[in-house]
DNA sequence: GTGAAAGCGCTAACAG
DNA sequence: CTGTTAGCGCTTTCAC
């Protein structure tokens, strides 16, 4: 069995209380005892039992992160990077990270309730916020610490960090218009996601600002996966042969759209411009390299984790609603429109 | 504060022990009391405190998974899918999943020690096994339950599941040779990884079986990332212009190599064949679609998790060293060699 | 400075 | 069938 404080106390002929104090680095203890205890603990190979400590302290030093997956072949590189950011920050602050993978919808709330009411974690991280987000409503009702990556239409104040997607898509749309594109199709994210609306708004605003009427027939809704982008790409290009640009709401869909575009015999960047959002590493290595909007995913992971740990530790956040400006990354998947008259 | 069993006991004028038994579904309890207690618990909104239970039972009902990342921009779609498999299986069996993200090497063993000796988890999942794997040596020494995804040269018996990479690469190499390729370059995984050796062996064996001498100049070592594949692709094709096929040890590197190949003006599948390993969803959507070896990643995640949970619960494994046969997936990135004489 | 004692919330012997 | 008691390993008053 593992060595306990009791074992050390017995060996040294002192009380557990003293051992605890010595190890805990309290001030009201003789320097000599402290050193003695520490040395013996070390020699005996003592390691604290975190469960016991948690029960006593009534806190878990653990945060939870529930990943909303979409099916078994869920493999968004975006999430690995986000997870790495969260995990590294948590580790640095000596927190454990509990991860759940759950298909959004299917019994998702059960997991949240379990985390909260069975006191498995001290705080939660929420991602892929939805327009009406019952997770957020629930956590607010329970007064449970959390930080969200993303806003929501929930009528309440809560700490979040978000990327200004609207600005991102506005920039990318403007960029395409500047290149001479006039018929720009748009592939949205599922409409229940909050960012789907911000991005769509960015698209519409850019069109209007350039006196291009918004044609709702050119707005499609995807699932954020490659195959979804692929299917919609085929649909768009076979149905509307005057479309010269397709704006996808994330890189994965853009990659799928590229495949469709090529299969139909179009030259990407020449005949049809395609853009994404996120700037996952694969965007650079795609053929052609993908014009996209960069989100500093790893840093976002670190920051939302940092915000949550501050919240959990009752340190007030200097800024609890952060909006980051994303950066437009222009690559070869968007070039001058063939039929374009940008310089005419 | 949260409702405890004590609260229920007080309200009902019975003892906590009875409450515990009623809730725990023990047999030696009156049906009537049981129902009464359950109903009251429900009404009062009682939820068990898992920490207290863990301390008493001396088990955490939690398993650990330490992801060996390589830097901040770690974004291998492979891992998301694996994690989803592990997470879903753990959830179904009512286990929590503790995830750590740690750069391999940098203080990695500290995390393992922490998990084990501070009793944070009941068992561990190890991935990306290494030829000489100190994690495995450590866990065996500590007699701590674990299951590895991958073999290792460690002289010891331990439960693992692995994919027969050697066979996979053999098949893919043979396939390329059948297409007429004679100069096949190979991009290996980092040599400390155990599978790097199996795969390399598969490559060499296939060459020898076809009387093609192994040219060590054509064997390169990558980092399993797109950019690593890209750099090596450039190097290989500029230095050896008689190479007609490049076999990469994973899909990400193959994708990077594709980019390099195209930049140098070669037609993939026509001038140069390129192959990967894993069959991540992006392999299908690459241009051209990537010939690769499929690993059932999600299912592997589920299965290693299942094996671990059995181990943790002292249920003997019927088969504790599983080797899966991977499947060759032929797509357009490998075609008849231009200079080939397959049918001559 | 140190020890004794209580208690975090739960489960598990052992009586009765 | 149910209550009493003890205890998981630790932290934290409160005395001395």
Short mmCIF file of C-alpha atoms in Angstrom, two decimals, chain B residues 137-259:
data_model
loop_
_atom_site.label_atom_id
_atom_site.label_comp_id
_atom_site.label_asym_id
_atom_site.label_seq_id
_atom_site.Cartn_x
_atom_site.Cartn_y
_atom_site.Cartn_z
CA UNK B 137 8.79 -0.14 -17.66
CA UNK B 138 7.62 2.19 -14.93
CA UNK B 139 4.05 0.98 -14.90
CA UNK B 140 5.11 -2.63 -14.83
CA UNK B 141 7.48 -1.92 -11.97
CA UNK B 142 4.70 -0.20 -10.07
CA UNK B 143 2.34 -2.98 -10.98
CA UNK B 144 -0.13 -0.38 -12.15
CA UNK B 145 -2.97 -1.34 -14.51
CA UNK B 146 -2.51 -0.14 -18.07
CA UNK B 147 -3.11 -1.08 -21.66
CA UNK B 148 -0.96 0.10 -24.52
CA UNK B 149 -1.85 0.87 -28.06
CA UNK B 150 1.29 -0.56 -29.58
CA UNK B 151 4.01 -3.02 -28.84
CA UNK B 152 7.44 -2.23 -27.49
CA UNK B 153 10.79 -3.94 -27.16
CA UNK B 154 10.54 -3.78 -23.42
CA UNK B 155 11.25 -7.28 -22.18
CA UNK B 156 8.00 -7.86 -20.50
CA UNK B 157 4.54 -9.08 -20.99
CA UNK B 158 1.82 -6.54 -20.87
CA UNK B 159 -1.59 -6.08 -22.40
CA UNK B 160 -1.67 -4.26 -25.69
CA UNK B 161 -3.53 -3.83 -28.88
CA UNK B 162 -1.62 -3.09 -32.01
CA UNK B 163 -2.10 -2.84 -35.70
CA UNK B 164 0.16 -4.95 -37.83
CA UNK B 165 1.93 -2.01 -39.42
CA UNK B 166 4.52 -4.20 -40.98
CA UNK B 167 1.90 -6.01 -42.96
CA UNK B 168 0.26 -2.71 -43.83
CA UNK B 169 3.37 -1.16 -45.26
CA UNK B 170 4.30 -4.41 -46.91
CA UNK B 171 0.99 -4.43 -48.72
CA UNK B 172 1.28 -0.84 -49.80
CA UNK B 173 4.85 -1.32 -51.02
CA UNK B 174 3.88 -4.42 -52.91
CA UNK B 175 1.02 -2.52 -54.45
CA UNK B 176 3.40 0.16 -55.68
CA UNK B 177 5.83 -2.40 -57.02
CA UNK B 178 2.98 -4.10 -58.81
CA UNK B 179 2.27 -0.78 -60.47
CA UNK B 180 5.78 -0.81 -61.85
CA UNK B 181 7.61 1.39 -59.39
CA UNK B 182 11.25 0.54 -58.82
CA UNK B 183 12.65 3.51 -56.96
CA UNK B 184 10.54 3.89 -53.86
CA UNK B 185 11.55 6.39 -51.21
CA UNK B 186 10.39 5.91 -47.66
CA UNK B 187 9.58 8.46 -45.00
CA UNK B 188 9.78 6.90 -41.60
CA UNK B 189 8.34 7.99 -38.29
CA UNK B 190 10.78 9.02 -35.54
CA UNK B 191 12.91 5.98 -34.89
CA UNK B 192 12.21 5.84 -31.17
CA UNK B 193 8.61 4.94 -31.97
CA UNK B 194 8.07 1.24 -32.06
CA UNK B 195 5.82 1.27 -35.09
CA UNK B 196 8.47 3.09 -37.07
CA UNK B 197 10.46 -0.13 -37.06
CA UNK B 198 7.58 -2.39 -37.95
CA UNK B 199 6.67 -0.17 -40.86
CA UNK B 200 10.22 0.17 -42.06
CA UNK B 201 10.62 -3.58 -41.91
CA UNK B 202 7.48 -4.00 -43.99
CA UNK B 203 8.96 -1.70 -46.59
CA UNK B 204 12.30 -3.49 -46.70
CA UNK B 205 10.77 -6.92 -46.81
CA UNK B 206 8.54 -6.02 -49.71
CA UNK B 207 11.48 -4.65 -51.65
CA UNK B 208 13.57 -7.71 -51.02
CA UNK B 209 10.74 -10.05 -51.88
CA UNK B 210 10.71 -8.37 -55.26
CA UNK B 211 14.44 -8.35 -55.73
CA UNK B 212 14.74 -4.63 -55.34
CA UNK B 213 17.80 -3.74 -53.31
CA UNK B 214 17.21 -1.62 -50.23
CA UNK B 215 18.86 1.74 -50.76
CA UNK B 216 19.28 3.40 -47.37
CA UNK B 217 19.73 6.74 -49.10
CA UNK B 218 16.06 6.56 -49.96
CA UNK B 219 14.98 6.17 -46.36
CA UNK B 220 14.19 9.39 -44.56
CA UNK B 221 12.92 10.19 -41.14
CA UNK B 222 10.05 12.59 -40.50
CA UNK B 223 8.11 13.96 -37.58
CA UNK B 224 4.63 12.77 -38.54
CA UNK B 225 3.47 16.29 -39.40
CA UNK B 226 2.43 17.86 -42.69
CA UNK B 227 5.32 20.28 -42.69
CA UNK B 228 7.79 17.52 -42.02
CA UNK B 229 6.39 15.58 -44.97
CA UNK B 230 6.58 18.71 -47.06
CA UNK B 231 10.22 19.38 -46.33
CA UNK B 232 11.27 15.82 -46.91
CA UNK B 233 9.24 15.64 -50.08
CA UNK B 234 11.14 18.60 -51.48
CA UNK B 235 14.43 17.07 -50.45
CA UNK B 236 13.74 13.68 -51.91
CA UNK B 237 12.45 14.86 -55.24
CA UNK B 238 15.14 17.43 -55.86
CA UNK B 239 17.91 15.08 -54.92
CA UNK B 240 16.71 11.87 -56.49
CA UNK B 241 14.93 12.48 -59.73
CA UNK B 242 14.51 8.82 -60.49
CA UNK B 243 12.28 8.24 -57.50
CA UNK B 244 8.73 7.53 -58.68
CA UNK B 245 7.02 6.64 -55.42
CA UNK B 246 7.13 7.98 -51.89
CA UNK B 247 5.77 5.94 -49.03
CA UNK B 248 5.02 8.04 -45.97
CA UNK B 249 4.43 6.49 -42.55
CA UNK B 250 1.30 8.46 -41.90
CA UNK B 251 -1.31 10.45 -43.77
CA UNK B 252 -0.26 13.84 -42.48
CA UNK B 253 3.25 13.45 -43.88
CA UNK B 254 1.85 12.10 -47.12
CA UNK B 255 -0.31 15.20 -47.43
CA UNK B 256 2.74 17.40 -46.90
CA UNK B 257 4.69 15.40 -49.45
CA UNK B 258 1.91 15.91 -51.95
CA UNK B 259 2.29 19.62 -51.66
#
